[in-house]
Short mmCIF file of C-alpha atoms in Angstrom, two decimals:
data_model
loop_
_atom_site.label_atom_id
_atom_site.label_comp_id
_atom_site.label_asym_id
_atom_site.label_seq_id
_atom_site.Cartn_x
_atom_site.Cartn_y
_atom_site.Cartn_z
CA SER U 109 67.76 59.23 72.71
CA GLN U 110 65.73 62.18 73.96
CA GLN U 111 68.34 63.36 76.44
CA GLY U 112 69.13 67.01 76.90
CA GLU U 113 72.64 68.25 76.34
CA GLU U 114 75.01 69.46 79.02
CA ASP U 115 78.35 71.14 78.81
CA PRO U 116 81.04 70.86 79.68
CA GLN U 117 81.16 67.06 79.86
CA ALA U 118 83.85 67.38 82.50
CA LEU U 119 85.05 70.25 84.65
CA SER U 120 88.11 70.32 86.91
CA ILE U 121 88.64 73.21 89.33
CA GLN U 122 90.35 74.12 92.60
CA GLU U 123 88.58 74.47 95.92
CA GLY U 124 87.17 77.95 96.35
CA GLU U 125 86.57 78.50 92.66
CA ASN U 126 83.12 78.70 91.09
CA ALA U 127 81.76 75.98 88.82
CA THR U 128 79.28 76.64 86.03
CA MET U 129 77.43 73.91 84.16
CA ASN U 130 75.05 74.44 81.26
CA CYS U 131 72.06 72.51 80.01
CA SER U 132 70.09 72.80 76.78
CA TYR U 133 66.80 71.15 75.91
CA LYS U 134 64.56 70.96 72.87
CA THR U 135 60.94 71.03 74.04
CA SER U 136 58.71 73.31 76.07
CA ILE U 137 58.95 72.57 79.77
CA ASN U 138 56.98 72.87 82.98
CA ASN U 139 60.06 72.93 85.16
CA LEU U 140 63.75 72.14 85.09
CA GLN U 141 65.63 70.45 87.91
CA TRP U 142 69.23 69.74 88.80
CA TYR U 143 70.39 66.52 90.44
CA ARG U 144 73.70 65.40 91.85
CA GLN U 145 75.11 61.86 91.71
CA ASN U 146 78.13 60.69 93.63
CA SER U 147 80.00 57.79 92.05
CA GLY U 148 78.06 54.54 92.40
CA ARG U 149 75.15 56.19 94.21
CA GLY U 150 71.65 57.35 93.41
CA LEU U 151 70.64 60.84 92.35
CA VAL U 152 69.92 63.57 94.87
CA HIS U 153 67.64 66.48 94.03
CA LEU U 154 69.32 69.89 94.33
CA ILE U 155 66.97 72.55 93.02
CA LEU U 156 63.88 73.07 90.84
CA ILE U 157 63.10 76.12 88.74
CA ARG U 158 59.69 76.61 87.16
CA SER U 159 59.19 77.74 83.58
CA ASN U 160 57.95 81.17 84.72
CA GLU U 161 61.05 81.77 86.87
CA ARG U 162 64.34 83.14 85.59
CA GLU U 163 66.66 82.65 88.55
CA LYS U 164 66.67 80.73 91.81
CA HIS U 165 69.11 80.41 94.69
CA SER U 166 69.68 77.72 97.29
CA GLY U 167 72.70 78.07 99.53
CA ARG U 168 75.78 78.05 97.28
CA LEU U 169 73.69 77.08 94.25
CA ARG U 170 72.33 79.49 91.68
CA VAL U 171 70.19 78.31 88.78
CA THR U 172 69.11 80.37 85.79
CA LEU U 173 66.57 79.50 83.14
CA ASP U 174 66.17 81.08 79.70
CA THR U 175 63.12 79.56 78.04
CA SER U 176 63.65 81.59 74.86
CA LYS U 177 67.02 79.89 74.39
CA LYS U 178 65.86 76.63 75.94
CA SER U 179 68.82 76.63 78.29
CA SER U 180 69.68 76.59 81.97
CA SER U 181 72.83 76.97 83.99
CA LEU U 182 73.88 75.78 87.43
CA LEU U 183 76.47 77.80 89.32
CA ILE U 184 78.16 76.40 92.42
CA THR U 185 80.01 79.11 94.29
CA ALA U 186 83.04 78.64 96.54
CA SER U 187 83.34 74.99 95.59
CA ARG U 188 84.54 72.33 98.00
CA ALA U 189 86.19 68.96 97.44
CA ALA U 190 82.93 67.39 98.68
CA ASP U 191 81.14 68.90 95.64
CA THR U 192 82.96 66.39 93.43
CA ALA U 193 80.19 64.47 91.66
CA SER U 194 78.22 64.25 88.43
CA TYR U 195 75.53 66.86 87.92
CA PHE U 196 72.46 66.30 85.77
CA CYS U 197 69.76 68.61 84.55
CA ALA U 198 66.30 67.13 84.10
CA TYR U 199 63.17 68.63 82.68
CA ALA U 200 59.48 67.86 82.77
CA GLY U 201 56.86 68.78 80.23
CA GLY U 202 56.92 69.39 76.51
CA ALA U 203 54.56 69.17 73.60
CA GLY U 204 53.56 65.68 74.60
CA GLY U 205 54.05 66.51 78.22
CA THR U 206 52.62 64.42 80.97
CA SER U 207 50.83 65.44 84.11
CA TYR U 208 52.86 63.19 86.33
CA GLY U 209 56.33 64.64 86.26
CA LYS U 210 58.16 62.31 83.91
CA LEU U 211 61.70 63.67 83.71
CA THR U 212 64.10 63.69 80.77
CA PHE U 213 67.73 63.87 81.93
CA GLY U 214 70.77 65.44 80.35
CA GLN U 215 73.98 63.50 79.86
CA GLY U 216 75.64 65.08 82.86
CA THR U 217 78.71 67.08 83.79
CA ILE U 218 81.45 65.41 85.82
CA LEU U 219 82.80 67.96 88.32
CA THR U 220 86.10 67.40 90.08
CA VAL U 221 87.11 69.83 92.81
CA HIS U 222 90.74 69.57 93.89
CA PRO U 223 91.64 70.37 97.52
CA GLY O 1087 62.45 53.01 105.65
CA ALA O 1088 63.67 56.53 105.34
CA GLY O 1089 64.53 56.34 101.67
CA VAL O 1090 63.97 54.37 98.49
CA SER O 1091 65.49 50.93 98.85
CA GLN O 1092 66.60 48.79 95.92
CA SER O 1093 67.82 45.21 95.83
CA PRO O 1094 70.03 43.62 94.84
CA ARG O 1095 72.61 46.38 94.61
CA TYR O 1096 74.68 44.25 92.25
CA LYS O 1097 73.60 41.42 89.98
CA VAL O 1098 75.70 39.40 87.57
CA ALA O 1099 73.74 37.30 85.11
CA LYS O 1100 74.69 35.02 82.28
CA ARG O 1101 73.22 35.93 78.93
CA GLY O 1102 69.80 34.37 78.61
CA GLN O 1103 69.00 34.33 82.33
CA ASP O 1104 66.00 36.08 83.81
CA VAL O 1105 66.51 38.71 86.52
CA ALA O 1106 64.21 40.51 88.94
CA LEU O 1107 65.04 43.84 90.53
CA ARG O 1108 63.10 45.11 93.51
CA CYS O 1109 62.21 48.62 94.61
CA ASP O 1110 60.76 49.65 97.97
CA PRO O 1111 59.62 53.27 97.62
CA ILE O 1112 59.22 55.72 100.45
CA SER O 1113 56.08 54.82 102.38
CA GLY O 1114 53.03 56.64 101.08
CA HIS O 1115 54.59 57.71 97.80
CA VAL O 1116 52.03 57.49 95.03
CA SER O 1117 54.32 57.80 92.03
CA LEU O 1118 57.06 55.33 91.13
CA PHE O 1119 59.48 55.52 88.21
CA TRP O 1120 62.07 53.14 86.79
CA TYR O 1121 65.05 54.56 84.92
CA GLN O 1122 67.96 52.88 83.14
CA GLN O 1123 71.40 54.48 83.34
CA ALA O 1124 74.14 53.32 81.02
CA LEU O 1125 77.76 53.97 81.98
CA GLY O 1126 78.63 57.64 81.59
CA GLN O 1127 75.11 58.63 80.59
CA GLY O 1128 72.11 60.25 82.23
CA PRO O 1129 69.16 58.15 83.36
CA GLU O 1130 66.60 57.22 80.70
CA PHE O 1131 62.94 56.71 81.52
CA LEU O 1132 61.58 53.17 81.44
CA THR O 1133 58.16 53.15 83.08
CA TYR O 1134 55.83 54.93 85.51
CA PHE O 1135 53.30 53.73 88.09
CA GLN O 1136 50.64 55.73 89.86
CA ASN O 1137 49.77 53.51 92.80
CA GLU O 1138 49.29 50.05 91.23
CA ALA O 1139 48.46 51.34 87.76
CA GLN O 1140 51.21 51.32 85.14
CA LEU O 1141 50.35 54.49 83.25
CA ASP O 1142 53.37 54.75 81.00
CA LYS O 1143 55.65 52.01 79.77
CA SER O 1144 56.83 53.79 76.67
CA GLY O 1145 60.50 53.59 77.69
CA LEU O 1146 60.74 49.83 78.09
CA PRO O 1147 63.24 48.82 75.38
CA SER O 1148 61.68 45.50 74.45
CA ASP O 1149 59.02 43.00 75.43
CA ARG O 1150 61.68 41.25 77.52
CA PHE O 1151 61.22 44.02 80.08
CA PHE O 1152 58.26 43.85 82.42
CA ALA O 1153 57.41 45.86 85.54
CA GLU O 1154 54.72 45.51 88.16
CA ARG O 1155 53.53 47.14 91.35
CA PRO O 1156 50.60 44.95 92.36
CA GLU O 1157 49.72 46.54 95.71
CA GLY O 1158 50.79 50.06 94.98
CA SER O 1159 53.96 49.96 97.05
CA VAL O 1160 56.83 47.57 96.20
CA SER O 1161 57.69 47.32 92.52
CA THR O 1162 59.62 44.70 90.58
CA LEU O 1163 61.37 45.16 87.25
CA LYS O 1164 61.86 41.86 85.46
CA ILE O 1165 64.13 41.30 82.52
CA GLN O 1166 63.74 38.05 80.65
CA ARG O 1167 66.45 36.36 78.56
CA THR O 1168 69.01 39.03 79.44
CA GLN O 1169 71.35 40.35 76.75
CA GLN O 1170 74.69 42.09 77.11
CA GLU O 1171 73.13 45.42 76.11
CA ASP O 1172 70.92 45.19 79.20
CA SER O 1173 73.98 45.84 81.37
CA ALA O 1174 73.30 49.12 83.18
CA VAL O 1175 72.26 50.60 86.49
CA TYR O 1176 68.52 50.42 87.06
CA LEU O 1177 67.26 53.28 89.20
CA CYS O 1178 63.96 53.47 91.00
CA ALA O 1179 62.48 56.80 92.08
CA SER O 1180 59.33 57.79 93.90
CA SER O 1181 57.39 60.90 94.79
CA PHE O 1182 54.58 61.63 97.22
CA ARG O 1183 52.17 63.28 94.87
CA VAL O 1184 51.21 62.66 91.30
CA TRP O 1185 52.80 65.92 90.29
CA THR O 1186 55.41 67.31 92.62
CA GLY O 1187 58.55 67.76 90.59
CA GLU O 1188 61.19 66.35 92.89
CA LEU O 1189 61.97 62.65 92.65
CA PHE O 1190 63.60 60.60 95.41
CA PHE O 1191 66.00 58.03 94.00
CA GLY O 1192 67.27 54.73 95.32
CA GLU O 1193 70.92 53.73 95.08
CA GLY O 1194 70.24 51.61 92.02
CA SER O 1195 70.77 48.00 90.98
CA ARG O 1196 73.84 47.46 88.82
CA LEU O 1197 73.22 44.64 86.33
CA THR O 1198 76.11 43.05 84.49
CA VAL O 1199 75.26 40.51 81.80
CA LEU O 1200 78.13 38.25 80.78
#
């Protein structure tokens, strides 16, 4: 498998707390993205960060990228019960990278937010 | 439609049967991807189409897997002589441009092989 690695595998927090998920990858990348998947549903795109960016914000989401460490983190601030889902990082590019955006996904973090 | 549509949502097949999974991408989307997602895992790439051309099929696990997109819109993933290890959710995703980053996913087709 070529999947990236995410940690933790599972995270359980209370509403209002922050949630941080980490992703590591092994190749050079063009961009890194985060997706959310509710149980039994498809994936929904959350945010994209390019390889020349270090940090990006979108609402309650903050993504960082450290290309020297080949790692990224997703921070969800002031979490809500509705944030309960699986979160996946996905990256495009690499030594044999394609020009059409083929994504390699991590194994995911299961986030549970308790009311 | 407004989003990527996949059918059937659920399919139960006996080992050895052939199955066909359909994907209707968002209208006008050039790129179409198929991914396989095993229980508790992230999606894994199967194949990619740019319009009707299948440009990458490096992720198809065996020659029992076949995908087509003959008119550059609807795509079908066919699995012949299904095996228990084929049980998974098959996700279709599309994007408007050849290189845009964000993928739009369907809800998936859950295949269970008995």
